[in-house]
Coordinates of C-alpha atoms (C1' of nucleotides) in Angstrom, one line a residue:
Chain A
M189 CA 134.6 127.7 68.9
S190 CA 133.6 125.3 66.2
L191 CA 135.7 126.6 63.3
R192 CA 138.3 124.5 65.1
H193 CA 136.3 121.3 64.4
A194 CA 135.4 122.5 60.9
L195 CA 139.1 122.6 60.1
L196 CA 139.7 119.3 61.6
A197 CA 137.1 117.8 59.3
L198 CA 138.5 119.5 56.2
I199 CA 141.9 118.4 57.0
D200 CA 140.7 115.0 57.7
L201 CA 139.3 114.8 54.3
E202 CA 142.4 116.2 52.6
P203 CA 145.5 117.9 54.1
G204 CA 146.4 121.3 52.8
T205 CA 147.7 124.8 53.6
G206 CA 145.8 127.6 55.2
Y207 CA 145.2 129.2 51.9
D208 CA 143.9 125.9 50.4
L209 CA 141.7 125.1 53.4
M210 CA 140.3 128.7 53.1
S211 CA 139.3 128.3 49.5
R212 CA 137.7 124.9 50.4
I213 CA 135.8 126.6 53.1
E214 CA 134.4 129.0 50.5
K215 CA 132.9 126.1 48.5
S216 CA 131.7 124.0 51.3
I217 CA 131.6 124.7 55.1
G218 CA 131.4 128.3 54.5
F219 CA 127.9 128.1 53.5
F220 CA 126.8 127.1 57.1
W221 CA 129.9 128.2 59.0
P222 CA 131.5 131.4 57.6
A223 CA 135.1 132.2 58.3
T224 CA 137.7 134.7 57.1
H225 CA 141.2 133.8 56.3
Q226 CA 142.5 135.6 59.4
Q227 CA 140.5 133.4 61.5
V228 CA 141.6 130.3 59.7
Y229 CA 145.3 131.2 60.1
K230 CA 144.9 131.9 63.8
E231 CA 143.1 128.8 64.4
L232 CA 145.5 126.6 62.6
H233 CA 148.2 127.9 64.9
Q234 CA 146.1 126.9 67.9
L235 CA 145.6 123.6 66.4
Q236 CA 149.3 123.1 66.3
E237 CA 149.7 124.3 69.8
L238 CA 147.0 121.8 70.8
G239 CA 149.1 119.0 69.1
W240 CA 146.2 118.0 66.9
V241 CA 147.9 118.7 63.5
D242 CA 151.3 118.2 62.1
V243 CA 152.9 120.9 59.9
Q244 CA 155.2 120.4 57.0
V245 CA 157.0 123.7 56.1
E246 CA 158.2 124.1 52.6
N247 CA 160.3 127.1 51.7
Q248 CA 159.4 129.1 48.7
S249 CA 161.3 132.1 47.2
G250 CA 159.3 135.3 47.1
K251 CA 156.3 133.8 48.8
P252 CA 155.8 133.0 52.5
D253 CA 156.6 129.4 53.4
R254 CA 154.0 126.9 52.6
R255 CA 152.6 125.3 55.7
V256 CA 150.9 122.0 55.0
Y257 CA 148.6 120.7 57.7
T258 CA 147.8 117.1 58.3
L259 CA 145.8 115.4 61.1
R260 CA 147.5 113.6 64.0
E261 CA 145.8 110.7 65.9
S262 CA 144.9 113.1 68.7
G263 CA 143.3 115.3 66.2
I264 CA 141.2 112.4 64.9
H265 CA 140.1 111.7 68.4
A266 CA 139.2 115.4 69.0
L267 CA 137.2 115.4 65.9
E268 CA 135.4 112.1 66.8
S269 CA 134.7 113.1 70.3
W270 CA 133.2 116.4 69.2
L271 CA 131.1 114.5 66.6
T272 CA 129.2 112.6 69.1
Q273 CA 128.2 115.7 71.1
D274 CA 124.8 117.2 70.7
S275 CA 124.5 120.0 68.4
S276 CA 123.1 123.3 69.6
A277 CA 120.4 125.1 67.5
A278 CA 121.5 126.9 64.1
K279 CA 121.6 130.5 64.1
I280 CA 120.6 132.7 61.2
R281 CA 121.3 136.3 60.6
D282 CA 119.6 137.7 57.6
P283 CA 119.4 141.6 57.3
F284 CA 117.0 141.3 54.3
L285 CA 114.4 139.5 56.4
L286 CA 114.7 142.3 59.0
R287 CA 113.8 144.8 56.3
V288 CA 110.8 142.6 55.0
F289 CA 109.7 142.5 58.7
A290 CA 109.6 146.4 58.7
A291 CA 108.6 146.8 55.1
H292 CA 105.3 148.6 55.8
R293 CA 107.5 151.6 56.2
L294 CA 109.0 151.0 52.8
E295 CA 107.5 152.3 49.5
T296 CA 106.5 149.5 47.1
G297 CA 109.0 150.5 44.6
A298 CA 112.0 150.4 47.0
L299 CA 110.8 147.0 48.3
R300 CA 110.7 145.7 44.8
Q301 CA 114.2 146.9 44.1
Q302 CA 115.6 145.2 47.1
L303 CA 113.8 142.2 46.2
A304 CA 115.3 142.0 42.8
Q305 CA 118.8 142.4 44.2
Q306 CA 118.2 139.6 46.7
K307 CA 116.8 137.3 44.0
N308 CA 119.9 137.7 42.0
L309 CA 122.1 136.8 45.0
H310 CA 120.0 133.8 45.8
Q311 CA 119.8 132.5 42.2
A312 CA 123.5 132.9 42.0
T313 CA 123.9 130.8 45.2
L314 CA 121.6 128.3 43.9
D315 CA 123.7 128.0 40.5
L316 CA 126.9 127.8 42.6
Y317 CA 125.6 124.8 44.7
H318 CA 124.4 123.1 41.4
S319 CA 127.8 123.6 39.9
I320 CA 129.7 122.3 43.0
D321 CA 127.3 119.3 43.2
E322 CA 127.9 118.5 39.4
R323 CA 131.8 118.7 39.9
L324 CA 131.4 116.2 42.8
R325 CA 129.3 113.8 40.7
S326 CA 132.1 113.4 38.1
A327 CA 134.6 112.6 40.9
P328 CA 136.1 109.1 41.3
D329 CA 134.3 106.6 43.2
H330 CA 136.4 106.5 46.4
V331 CA 136.2 110.3 46.5
Q332 CA 132.4 110.2 46.1
N333 CA 132.2 107.9 49.0
R334 CA 134.3 110.0 51.4
Y335 CA 132.5 113.1 50.5
R336 CA 129.0 111.4 50.6
F337 CA 127.8 113.2 53.7
A338 CA 129.7 116.4 52.9
R339 CA 127.8 116.5 49.6
H340 CA 124.6 115.9 51.3
T341 CA 124.9 119.2 53.1
L342 CA 124.7 120.9 49.6
R343 CA 121.4 119.3 49.1
L344 CA 120.0 121.3 52.0
G345 CA 121.5 124.3 50.6
I346 CA 119.7 123.8 47.4
Y347 CA 116.4 123.0 48.9
Y348 CA 116.7 126.3 50.9
E349 CA 117.5 128.3 48.0
Q350 CA 114.5 126.9 46.0
A351 CA 112.2 127.6 48.9
W352 CA 113.7 131.1 49.1
L353 CA 113.0 131.7 45.4
R354 CA 109.4 130.4 45.9
W355 CA 108.8 132.6 48.8
S356 CA 110.0 135.6 47.1
E357 CA 107.4 135.3 44.4
E358 CA 104.8 135.3 47.1
L359 CA 106.3 138.5 48.5
D360 CA 106.2 140.0 45.1
E361 CA 102.5 139.4 45.1
L362 CA 102.1 141.0 48.6
A363 CA 104.0 144.2 47.8
Chain B
M208 CA 125.0 146.9 63.9
S209 CA 121.5 145.9 62.9
L210 CA 119.9 145.0 66.2
R211 CA 119.5 148.7 66.4
H212 CA 117.2 148.7 63.4
A213 CA 115.5 145.6 64.5
L214 CA 114.5 147.5 67.7
L215 CA 113.3 150.5 65.8
A216 CA 111.2 148.2 63.7
L217 CA 109.7 146.6 66.8
I218 CA 109.0 149.8 68.7
D219 CA 107.5 151.2 65.5
L220 CA 105.0 148.4 65.4
E221 CA 104.3 148.7 69.1
P222 CA 106.1 150.7 71.9
G223 CA 107.2 148.7 74.9
T224 CA 109.7 148.0 77.6
G225 CA 113.0 146.1 77.1
Y226 CA 111.5 143.1 78.7
D227 CA 108.4 143.3 76.3
L228 CA 110.6 143.9 73.3
M229 CA 112.8 141.0 74.3
S230 CA 109.8 138.6 74.5
R231 CA 108.6 139.7 71.1
I232 CA 112.1 139.2 69.5
E233 CA 111.8 135.7 70.7
K234 CA 108.7 135.2 68.7
S235 CA 109.6 137.1 65.5
I236 CA 112.8 138.8 64.7
G237 CA 114.8 136.4 66.8
F238 CA 114.2 133.7 64.2
F239 CA 116.5 135.6 61.7
W240 CA 118.3 138.0 64.1
P241 CA 119.1 136.5 67.5
A242 CA 119.7 138.7 70.6
T243 CA 120.0 138.4 74.2
H244 CA 118.4 140.7 76.7
Q245 CA 121.7 142.1 77.6
Q246 CA 122.2 143.3 74.1
V247 CA 118.7 144.6 73.9
Y248 CA 119.1 146.7 77.0
K249 CA 122.3 148.1 76.1
E250 CA 121.0 148.9 72.6
L251 CA 118.1 150.8 74.0
H252 CA 120.4 153.1 76.0
Q253 CA 122.3 153.9 72.8
L254 CA 119.0 154.5 70.9
Q255 CA 118.0 157.1 73.7
E256 CA 121.5 158.7 73.4
L257 CA 121.0 159.0 69.7
G258 CA 117.8 160.7 70.3
W259 CA 115.8 158.3 68.2
V260 CA 113.4 157.1 71.0
D261 CA 111.5 158.5 74.0
V262 CA 111.3 156.8 77.3
Q263 CA 108.6 157.1 79.7
V264 CA 109.8 156.0 83.1
E265 CA 107.3 154.5 85.4
N266 CA 108.2 153.9 89.1
Q267 CA 107.2 150.5 90.5
S268 CA 107.6 149.2 94.2
G269 CA 109.9 146.1 94.5
K270 CA 110.7 146.0 90.7
P271 CA 113.1 148.1 88.7
D272 CA 111.4 151.0 87.0
R273 CA 109.5 150.3 83.8
R274 CA 111.1 152.0 80.9
V275 CA 108.6 152.2 78.0
Y276 CA 110.2 153.2 74.7
T277 CA 108.3 154.9 71.8
L278 CA 109.7 156.1 68.4
R279 CA 110.5 159.8 67.7
E280 CA 110.4 161.2 64.2
S281 CA 114.2 161.0 63.9
G282 CA 113.8 157.2 64.8
I283 CA 111.3 156.8 61.9
H284 CA 113.7 158.6 59.6
A285 CA 116.6 156.5 60.6
L286 CA 114.4 153.4 60.2
E287 CA 113.3 154.5 56.8
S288 CA 116.7 155.4 55.7
W289 CA 118.2 152.0 56.8
L290 CA 115.3 150.2 54.9
T291 CA 116.3 151.6 51.5
Q292 CA 119.9 150.4 51.8
D293 CA 120.9 147.1 50.1
S294 CA 121.1 144.2 52.3
S295 CA 124.3 142.1 52.7
A296 CA 123.9 138.4 52.4
A297 CA 122.5 136.3 55.1
K298 CA 124.7 134.3 57.3
I299 CA 123.9 130.8 58.7
R300 CA 125.8 129.0 61.5
D301 CA 124.7 125.5 61.9
P302 CA 126.8 123.1 64.1
F303 CA 124.7 120.1 63.2
L304 CA 125.5 120.7 59.4
L305 CA 129.2 120.8 60.3
R306 CA 128.7 117.4 62.0
V307 CA 127.0 115.9 58.9
F308 CA 129.8 117.2 56.9
A309 CA 132.3 115.1 58.7
A310 CA 129.9 112.2 59.3
H311 CA 132.0 109.6 57.6
R312 CA 133.9 109.6 60.9
L313 CA 130.7 109.0 63.0
E314 CA 129.2 105.6 63.5
T315 CA 125.8 105.3 62.1
G316 CA 124.1 104.8 65.4
A317 CA 125.6 108.0 66.6
L318 CA 124.5 109.9 63.6
R319 CA 120.9 108.5 63.8
Q320 CA 120.8 109.7 67.4
Q321 CA 122.0 113.2 66.6
L322 CA 119.5 113.3 63.7
A323 CA 116.6 112.3 65.9
Q324 CA 117.4 115.0 68.3
Q325 CA 117.6 117.7 65.6
K326 CA 114.4 116.3 64.1
N327 CA 112.7 117.1 67.3
L328 CA 114.2 120.5 67.4
H329 CA 113.0 121.4 63.9
Q330 CA 109.6 119.9 64.3
A331 CA 109.2 122.0 67.5
T332 CA 110.3 125.1 65.7
L333 CA 107.8 124.3 62.8
D334 CA 105.0 123.8 65.3
L335 CA 105.9 127.1 67.0
Y336 CA 105.8 128.9 63.6
H337 CA 102.4 127.5 62.9
S338 CA 101.0 128.6 66.3
I339 CA 102.3 132.1 65.9
D340 CA 100.9 132.3 62.4
E341 CA 97.5 131.2 63.6
R342 CA 97.4 133.7 66.5
L343 CA 98.0 136.4 63.9
R344 CA 95.3 135.1 61.7
S345 CA 92.8 135.8 64.3
A346 CA 93.9 139.3 65.1
P347 CA 91.9 142.4 64.1
D348 CA 92.1 143.6 60.5
H349 CA 94.1 146.7 61.1
V350 CA 96.7 144.7 63.0
Q351 CA 96.8 142.1 60.3
N352 CA 97.5 144.9 57.8
R353 CA 100.3 146.4 59.9
Y354 CA 101.9 143.0 60.6
R355 CA 101.4 141.9 56.8
F356 CA 105.1 141.9 55.9
A357 CA 106.3 140.8 59.3
R358 CA 104.0 137.9 59.1
H359 CA 105.3 136.9 55.7
T360 CA 108.9 136.3 57.2
L361 CA 107.2 133.5 59.1
R362 CA 106.2 131.8 55.8
L363 CA 109.9 131.4 55.0
G364 CA 110.5 129.9 58.3
I365 CA 107.8 127.4 57.7
Y366 CA 109.1 126.7 54.2
Y367 CA 112.7 126.1 55.5
E368 CA 111.6 123.9 58.3
Q369 CA 109.5 121.8 55.9
A370 CA 112.5 121.5 53.5
W371 CA 114.7 120.6 56.4
L372 CA 112.4 117.9 57.5
R373 CA 112.3 116.5 54.0
W374 CA 116.2 116.6 53.7
S375 CA 116.4 114.7 57.1
E376 CA 114.5 111.8 55.7
E377 CA 117.1 111.7 52.8
L378 CA 119.8 111.7 55.2
D379 CA 118.4 108.8 57.1
E380 CA 118.4 106.8 54.0
L381 CA 122.1 107.8 53.4
A382 CA 123.1 106.8 56.9
Chain C
dC41 C1' 106.4 126.3 98.3
dT42 C1' 108.0 126.5 93.9
dT43 C1' 107.7 127.9 89.1
dG44 C1' 107.1 131.5 85.9
dG45 C1' 106.5 136.2 84.7
dC46 C1' 107.9 141.0 85.2
dA47 C1' 111.9 144.2 85.1
dT48 C1' 116.5 145.9 84.8
dG49 C1' 121.2 145.9 84.5
dT50 C1' 127.2 145.1 84.9
dA51 C1' 131.4 142.8 83.5
dA52 C1' 134.6 139.6 81.5
dA53 C1' 135.6 136.6 78.1
dC54 C1' 135.3 135.2 73.7
dT55 C1' 134.5 135.5 68.6
dG56 C1' 134.3 137.9 64.5
dT57 C1' 135.1 141.8 61.3
dT58 C1' 137.8 145.3 58.9
dA59 C1' 141.8 147.5 57.8
dC60 C1' 146.6 147.0 56.8
dA61 C1' 150.8 144.6 54.9
dT62 C1' 153.9 142.2 51.3
dG63 C1' 155.2 140.1 46.9
dA64 C1' 156.2 136.7 43.2
dT65 C1' 154.2 134.5 39.1
dT66 C1' 150.8 133.4 35.5
dC67 C1' 147.0 134.4 32.8
dT68 C1' 144.4 137.7 29.7
Chain D
dA53 C1' 149.5 146.6 31.7
dG54 C1' 146.3 144.6 35.1
dA55 C1' 143.9 140.9 37.4
dA56 C1' 143.9 136.5 39.6
dT57 C1' 146.2 133.0 42.2
dC58 C1' 149.3 131.7 45.7
dA59 C1' 150.6 132.5 50.5
dT60 C1' 151.0 134.2 55.3
dG61 C1' 150.1 137.2 58.8
dT62 C1' 149.2 141.6 62.7
dA63 C1' 146.3 144.8 65.0
dA64 C1' 142.3 147.4 66.3
dC65 C1' 137.7 147.3 66.8
dA66 C1' 133.0 145.6 67.0
dG67 C1' 129.8 142.2 68.4
dT68 C1' 128.2 138.3 71.1
dT69 C1' 128.0 135.2 74.9
dT70 C1' 128.1 133.7 79.6
dA71 C1' 128.2 134.5 84.2
dC72 C1' 126.7 137.3 87.9
dA73 C1' 123.2 140.2 90.4
dT74 C1' 118.4 141.3 92.5
dG75 C1' 113.6 140.8 93.9
dC76 C1' 108.4 141.2 94.0
dC77 C1' 103.9 139.0 92.9
dA78 C1' 100.6 135.7 91.2
dA79 C1' 99.2 131.2 90.1
dG80 C1' 99.3 126.3 90.7

DNA sequence: CTTGGCATGTAAACTGTTACATGATTCT
DNA sequence: AGAATCATGTAACAGTTTACATGCCAAG
């Protein structure tokens, strides 16, 4: 039920099409609130039905119409009222940790192989976080200010990936 | 689809009833693979249909029959074959981070209040991890060995919560 | 006398994933 | 010539959450 508010937050920062919103999700909110484009398009229609967004339709030849979403007053209110509510606990689903949990049934070689693959994934994620952070650092001042908190969520991602990498070294020793 | 394998792993470590398995999930696997008791009971029936587990039914007066699940050979094979497969990426859903992302729309006071509430949650989780870890430390040697990898997953939880707490101090300064 | 632990489930509603579907333009 | 980007969706299926349902026994 919170993809709805994720979208409000993104449109609030900058209006855009479903496609644009989706690509922004992949570089920000998606790290702690994953979504597919199918979910996004569906939710945007619901946001329109709720009257929380305005849509400007631009005709295009060969492509589907561009539907640019902007926030209405009621949308800002909805966002603000949701913001003040207490957050429920975070949920993590990590199939690799499930495998580590049962790893006494796995040969050392197979575990090391899995571990190497996961290390690559996590290192790539860390690099990605760093590159997004750098791009934000070179943005104009008023943008930096607006994205101040959004950017801080990246910091946690960076800390987490660093902790993961440290932890994986210890797992290496255990295996 | 992996609650199935989570259950195989737990039963492998020690047989038990759905109720017992559920309470063990809450202190271990549940931290990175949440499940409700409804899911667990349903999945256990499916495991039985697949022929991966044996069930000993014990009649009880006043209470529903105790159904104690143990792994069969085929269950161990299923677990082992799943263990060697590559893990897909972890998924996180954190409504608080969503709120931080949009926090420029939130008054400082309200943010600080949310932050205090979350700090309590995370500190409690960290304390819980520590207490589980200590209980394992005082277990007999053969148990410690069997739970070696399972226990290591706790370490990551501890690192994560410590990183979170550090991060939240920085957020405090930003707000 | 009330809270917590033991012990199992059904059913509806909601959310999320995967497969399918189309097609122009620009870059390599 | 092929891949990536832009741009939007439908539909079936799988998985998750929430509400409902029951009831004994032991400990405080």
